[in-house]
Amino acid sequence: MSKAVASHIKPLPGSALFSGPALVPILELKKVSKIYQIGDQTIRALNELSLTIHQGEFVAVMGPSGSGKSTFLQVASILATPTGGEILLNGKNVTEYNEIERAGLRNREIGFVFQQFNLLAKTSALEQVALPLVYTPGVSEAERLERSKAMLERFGLGDRLKNTPAELSGGQQQRVAIARALINNPSVIFADEPTGNLDSKSGRDVERILTELNDEGRTIIMVTHSQEAAEIAKREVFIKDGVIFSDKPIKNRRFPPKQK
Amino acid sequence: MVIKNTFLVALKAIYINKGRSILTMLGVIIGVASVVMLTAIGNGLQAYITDQFESLGSNNIIIAPGQVFSRKSSSSEGSSGGGSFGDPEARASSIANNKLKLSYALDLKRLREYVSYVAYANSIQDEASFQTKTKTVSLLGTNEDYPKIFSTELTRGVFFTKADEQGAERVAVLGSKVTEELFGTADPIGKKIKLGNLLFTVVGSAKSVGGSFGGPSFDEYVYIPYRTMSQVYDTQAVLSIYVKAKSKDSIPATIAAIEKELLKYLEEDEFSVFDQSEILSTINDILSMLTLGLGGIAAISLLVGGIGIMNIMLVSVTERTREIGLRKALGATPNQILIQFLIEAALLSVLGGLIGLGLAWLGTVAIQAVFPAKITLDAVMLSFGVSVVVGLVFGAAPASRAAKLSPIEALRYE
C-alpha cells in the first residue's frame, strides 16, 4: 500500500478482533423497524431487528427476495431512517440525526460499493474516486486528486486515471467504485451485490480485493443473495421476514485466489 | 470550499452536456441580444436625431403654415415640448392653403428686441446639370440669413449675399453631395450649372451634414436666392420662416411676439410657431415608446428562454436522478444538491446572457455602418440582470425537486 493511502487509514484497535476477547462494536442495530405504508397496505420490512457488528468483521447479509435485506442495507448505512429502534455507529446514537448530519456521517464513516457501480458518466476515474471528498469540508482540490490518484494506483488503475467509465471494463469500474468507497477511510464498507454485475474473472478480482481489505482490518457488510458470493465473508446473517433468521460464522470460508 | 466545489461541479455538468447547454442558452442568448440591440437601435436613433437638431443651431424658431402640432391649450406654451403632430389631412390642406407671405417674414425682422436673424424659404424639385452630369435636387430658395440660423458651413466659396437675394441673381450654393456628383473633386466655384433651363453661377459648396428628417438630405440641396426662385419658377409661396431668437431664455417671449405680429394678418389656425426642442421632444417621445415596445417584445423571448432553462433543468434532474442519489449517498446534503442545480441554471443564463451581450455588441457594430445604434449601460444591466433572475427563478423548481429526492429512490431509478 502506498504511503499516501496508509496515512489515511484509521489505526485498528490492535488485533482485538482476531484474538477474541476485546471486540469493539462498530455498528449496532437495536430493535430496528422499518414500516412502509403503501395505500392501505402496511409493509413491515424490518421488524425489531437487532444486530451488532464489530470492527474488522466481514459479514454477508443474505435472504430471499423481499426478506428485508435491502431495507437493512439502507437503514444500517444511514441512507434511510428507521421507523423504530436505535442505530449506534461507533457508539453514537445516530437515529435522531438530521439530514445534514446524516449526510456528513455517510461522507466520513460509510463507504458504498454498488452492484451497478454507480459511476458518473463522462467523468474520469480520478474524479470519480475524489467525489466523496468534494463534500468533505477542508479538503483542497490538490489533496483530493492526490489521495484519489494514490487510491487508484493501489487498485492497479494508475494508468487509467483519465479514463471515463465507458473506457473501462466492468471489473475496472468496480475497482474504481471500491477506491471511491475507501477514499474517506470509512468505518464500515457496505457492498450491495458487488460481484452481481461482473463476469466470473472480474468477480474473483473484486472478491479478492474485499478479502484483502478485510484482512487489513476493514469492516465490510456485504448484501448478497448468492451463497457462493457469501462464502468469502466470515459471518453470515440470514434475514427473513424482516428479522434475523440465522447468524453464524462461515465455517468453510472461501479464499479467492491471489493475483498472480 | 464546499460551495466552490459545488460551483465547479455545476460548471462541469454544463461542460459535459455542451450541446444541450448551448441549445438551452439559445433562448437567453437571443433574448438578451435582441433586447440590447433593439434598445441600442432606438437609443441610437434618438441620439442621432438630437445631434442632428443640435447641429442645426440653437434658439431656432420655425413658422409653418397651418397647425403642425395639435394644440393642447394656449399656442404660446413655448418650449415645454410634448404634444403630437396634428392631423395629417388637416396639415396637408393647410399647406395647400398656405397663407404665409414674404412681407410677414420681413415684418418679423423688425422685432429686433427678440430676433437675431430671419430666413424665409420655398422649396422646389428640379434637375441640376453640369456638362454631361445631371442630378435631381431640392432647390431651396432662401435669403442670406439662412446659414446663420442653421449654422451651414461651407467648404468652398461663400453663401450668397443680401444683394444677390434682393437683386434675384442667378447664383447657387451646392450641398456636398450635389458638388460631389456634378464636379467630383474639382472646384465648382465660379462654374455655371444648369437649373431647369437657366444657368446659375456656383458661389459656394456646403459641408456634408447628413440627413434631414424624412425629406431629402441637406447634402442634396441647392440653395438659391428666394427672389430668384420666385422669378424663375413663378411662385410667391413661403413654405416656412425661420427665426433665430436672441437667447434660449427669450424663446417663449419671441414666440409670443411672433404670434402677436402674425395674428395681425392671419387667423390662429393658419400658422404654427414652434421651436426645435418642441419637435425634438415629440420625436423623442415617439422613439422612447417605440424603443420600450421593441424592448418589451424582445423581453418576451427572454422569458421564453427562462422557460427553456426550466424545461431542460427538469429533464436534467430526471435524467440525473441516479447521480443525485449517488451524490447524496456519498455525503451531499440536500442544500448542496439544491445549490448545484441552481448554480447550473444560473450559469446557463449568465453564460447565455454574456454570449447574448457579445452578439448584441457585434450586431450593433455591424448595424452602425448603416444605421445609428448605441448600446446603453441601462439596457445591458437590465437585460443581463433579468437573464440571471430568469435563470434563478426558473431553475428553482427543478433544483428543489433534485434536493428533495430520496437517495434510495434516486439510486434505484432506472
Short mmCIF file of N, CA and C in Angstrom, two decimals, chain A residues 74 79-80 99-100 103-104 106-107 112 114 116 118 120-123 127 131-141 144 180, chain B residues 1-2 4-6 8-9 12 16-17 322-323 325-337 340 407-408 411-412 414:
data_model
loop_
_atom_site.label_atom_id
_atom_site.label_comp_id
_atom_site.label_asym_id
_atom_site.label_seq_id
_atom_site.Cartn_x
_atom_site.Cartn_y
_atom_site.Cartn_z
N GLN A 74 -30.14 -0.24 3.60
CA GLN A 74 -30.46 1.20 3.55
C GLN A 74 -30.48 1.82 4.95
N LEU A 79 -28.79 5.58 4.92
CA LEU A 79 -29.46 6.15 3.74
C LEU A 79 -30.93 6.39 4.06
N ALA A 80 -31.51 5.47 4.82
CA ALA A 80 -32.93 5.60 5.21
C ALA A 80 -33.02 5.67 6.73
N GLU A 99 -30.86 15.48 8.49
CA GLU A 99 -30.39 15.07 7.16
C GLU A 99 -28.96 15.54 6.90
N ILE A 100 -28.62 16.73 7.40
CA ILE A 100 -27.27 17.26 7.16
C ILE A 100 -26.24 16.42 7.92
N ALA A 103 -25.86 13.12 6.24
CA ALA A 103 -25.05 13.23 5.02
C ALA A 103 -23.56 13.25 5.39
N GLY A 104 -23.23 13.98 6.44
CA GLY A 104 -21.85 14.06 6.91
C GLY A 104 -21.35 12.69 7.35
N ARG A 106 -22.48 9.72 6.34
CA ARG A 106 -22.30 8.87 5.15
C ARG A 106 -20.99 9.23 4.46
N ASN A 107 -20.69 10.53 4.47
CA ASN A 107 -19.49 11.00 3.79
C ASN A 107 -18.21 10.49 4.47
N PHE A 112 -19.64 3.02 0.13
CA PHE A 112 -20.63 2.22 -0.61
C PHE A 112 -19.99 1.58 -1.84
N PHE A 114 -21.67 -0.50 -5.01
CA PHE A 114 -22.97 -0.91 -5.55
C PHE A 114 -22.82 -1.97 -6.64
N GLN A 116 -24.39 -1.89 -9.47
CA GLN A 116 -24.33 -1.20 -10.77
C GLN A 116 -23.15 -0.23 -10.85
N ASN A 118 -22.48 2.52 -10.13
CA ASN A 118 -22.89 3.92 -9.92
C ASN A 118 -21.74 4.91 -10.10
N LEU A 120 -20.22 8.13 -12.32
CA LEU A 120 -20.77 9.24 -13.10
C LEU A 120 -20.28 9.14 -14.55
N ALA A 121 -21.23 9.30 -15.47
CA ALA A 121 -20.86 9.23 -16.89
C ALA A 121 -19.92 10.38 -17.25
N LYS A 122 -19.10 10.17 -18.22
CA LYS A 122 -18.21 11.21 -18.77
C LYS A 122 -17.33 11.86 -17.70
N THR A 123 -17.05 11.10 -16.66
CA THR A 123 -16.20 11.63 -15.58
C THR A 123 -15.02 10.69 -15.41
N GLU A 127 -11.59 11.63 -10.91
CA GLU A 127 -12.65 12.46 -10.32
C GLU A 127 -13.73 11.63 -9.64
N LEU A 131 -14.78 12.10 -5.66
CA LEU A 131 -16.12 12.67 -5.46
C LEU A 131 -16.54 12.82 -3.99
N PRO A 132 -16.39 11.80 -3.14
CA PRO A 132 -16.82 11.99 -1.75
C PRO A 132 -16.08 13.14 -1.06
N LEU A 133 -14.83 13.37 -1.46
CA LEU A 133 -14.04 14.43 -0.82
C LEU A 133 -14.54 15.83 -1.19
N VAL A 134 -15.32 15.91 -2.31
CA VAL A 134 -15.92 17.19 -2.70
C VAL A 134 -16.83 17.67 -1.58
N TYR A 135 -17.43 16.71 -0.88
CA TYR A 135 -18.40 17.06 0.17
C TYR A 135 -17.77 16.99 1.57
N THR A 136 -16.45 16.81 1.62
CA THR A 136 -15.76 16.80 2.90
C THR A 136 -15.14 18.17 3.13
N PRO A 137 -15.59 18.89 4.16
CA PRO A 137 -15.02 20.23 4.36
C PRO A 137 -13.51 20.16 4.63
N GLY A 138 -12.80 21.15 4.13
CA GLY A 138 -11.38 21.29 4.45
C GLY A 138 -10.44 20.47 3.60
N VAL A 139 -10.94 19.85 2.54
CA VAL A 139 -10.03 19.09 1.68
C VAL A 139 -9.82 19.89 0.39
N SER A 140 -8.57 20.26 0.16
CA SER A 140 -8.30 21.08 -1.03
C SER A 140 -8.36 20.20 -2.29
N GLU A 141 -8.47 20.86 -3.43
CA GLU A 141 -8.57 20.12 -4.69
C GLU A 141 -7.30 19.30 -4.91
N ARG A 144 -7.39 16.30 -2.75
CA ARG A 144 -8.41 15.38 -3.29
C ARG A 144 -7.82 14.52 -4.39
N ARG A 180 -13.34 4.55 -4.54
CA ARG A 180 -14.17 5.67 -4.10
C ARG A 180 -14.72 5.42 -2.70
N MET B 1 -15.32 26.39 0.74
CA MET B 1 -14.65 25.33 -0.02
C MET B 1 -15.67 24.42 -0.71
N VAL B 2 -16.68 23.98 0.13
CA VAL B 2 -17.69 23.08 -0.44
C VAL B 2 -18.50 23.81 -1.50
N LYS B 4 -17.42 26.23 -3.38
CA LYS B 4 -16.55 26.35 -4.57
C LYS B 4 -16.60 25.02 -5.35
N ASN B 5 -16.54 23.92 -4.59
CA ASN B 5 -16.59 22.60 -5.23
C ASN B 5 -17.91 22.42 -5.97
N THR B 6 -19.01 22.83 -5.29
CA THR B 6 -20.35 22.70 -5.88
C THR B 6 -20.41 23.51 -7.18
N LEU B 8 -17.88 24.23 -9.12
CA LEU B 8 -17.09 23.53 -10.14
C LEU B 8 -17.86 22.33 -10.70
N VAL B 9 -18.59 21.66 -9.80
CA VAL B 9 -19.40 20.51 -10.23
C VAL B 9 -20.45 20.97 -11.23
N LYS B 12 -18.92 21.80 -14.53
CA LYS B 12 -18.53 20.59 -15.25
C LYS B 12 -19.76 19.94 -15.90
N ILE B 16 -19.99 19.00 -19.69
CA ILE B 16 -20.21 17.62 -20.16
C ILE B 16 -21.35 17.59 -21.18
N ASN B 17 -22.42 18.36 -20.89
CA ASN B 17 -23.56 18.40 -21.81
C ASN B 17 -23.49 19.65 -22.69
N ARG B 322 -30.11 9.18 -10.72
CA ARG B 322 -29.15 8.26 -10.09
C ARG B 322 -27.93 9.02 -9.59
N GLU B 323 -27.50 9.99 -10.39
CA GLU B 323 -26.34 10.78 -9.98
C GLU B 323 -26.65 11.53 -8.68
N GLY B 325 -28.82 10.66 -6.43
CA GLY B 325 -28.84 9.65 -5.36
C GLY B 325 -27.44 9.30 -4.91
N LEU B 326 -26.55 9.13 -5.89
CA LEU B 326 -25.17 8.78 -5.57
C LEU B 326 -24.50 9.89 -4.77
N ARG B 327 -24.67 11.11 -5.22
CA ARG B 327 -24.05 12.24 -4.51
C ARG B 327 -24.56 12.30 -3.08
N LYS B 328 -25.85 12.05 -2.93
CA LYS B 328 -26.40 12.07 -1.56
C LYS B 328 -25.82 10.93 -0.74
N ALA B 329 -25.71 9.76 -1.35
CA ALA B 329 -25.15 8.62 -0.62
C ALA B 329 -23.70 8.90 -0.21
N LEU B 330 -23.01 9.66 -1.06
CA LEU B 330 -21.59 9.92 -0.78
C LEU B 330 -21.38 11.14 0.11
N GLY B 331 -22.49 11.76 0.54
CA GLY B 331 -22.33 12.82 1.54
C GLY B 331 -22.84 14.19 1.15
N ALA B 332 -23.48 14.34 -0.02
CA ALA B 332 -24.02 15.65 -0.37
C ALA B 332 -25.28 15.91 0.43
N THR B 333 -25.41 17.11 0.98
CA THR B 333 -26.63 17.46 1.71
C THR B 333 -27.67 17.95 0.70
N PRO B 334 -28.96 17.97 1.09
CA PRO B 334 -29.97 18.48 0.16
C PRO B 334 -29.65 19.90 -0.32
N ASN B 335 -29.10 20.72 0.59
CA ASN B 335 -28.78 22.09 0.20
C ASN B 335 -27.69 22.13 -0.86
N GLN B 336 -26.72 21.24 -0.73
CA GLN B 336 -25.64 21.22 -1.73
C GLN B 336 -26.18 20.82 -3.09
N ILE B 337 -27.12 19.88 -3.10
CA ILE B 337 -27.73 19.48 -4.38
C ILE B 337 -28.55 20.65 -4.93
N GLN B 340 -26.22 23.16 -6.29
CA GLN B 340 -25.59 22.68 -7.52
C GLN B 340 -26.50 22.93 -8.73
N PRO B 407 -32.36 9.58 -1.43
CA PRO B 407 -31.19 8.93 -2.04
C PRO B 407 -31.48 7.50 -2.49
N ILE B 408 -32.32 6.80 -1.73
CA ILE B 408 -32.61 5.40 -2.09
C ILE B 408 -33.41 5.34 -3.37
N LEU B 411 -31.21 6.26 -6.22
CA LEU B 411 -30.25 5.24 -6.61
C LEU B 411 -30.92 4.09 -7.35
N ARG B 412 -32.19 3.86 -6.99
CA ARG B 412 -32.93 2.76 -7.63
C ARG B 412 -33.44 3.13 -9.01
N GLU B 414 -34.31 3.82 -12.62
CA GLU B 414 -33.78 3.23 -13.87
C GLU B 414 -34.01 4.20 -15.01
#
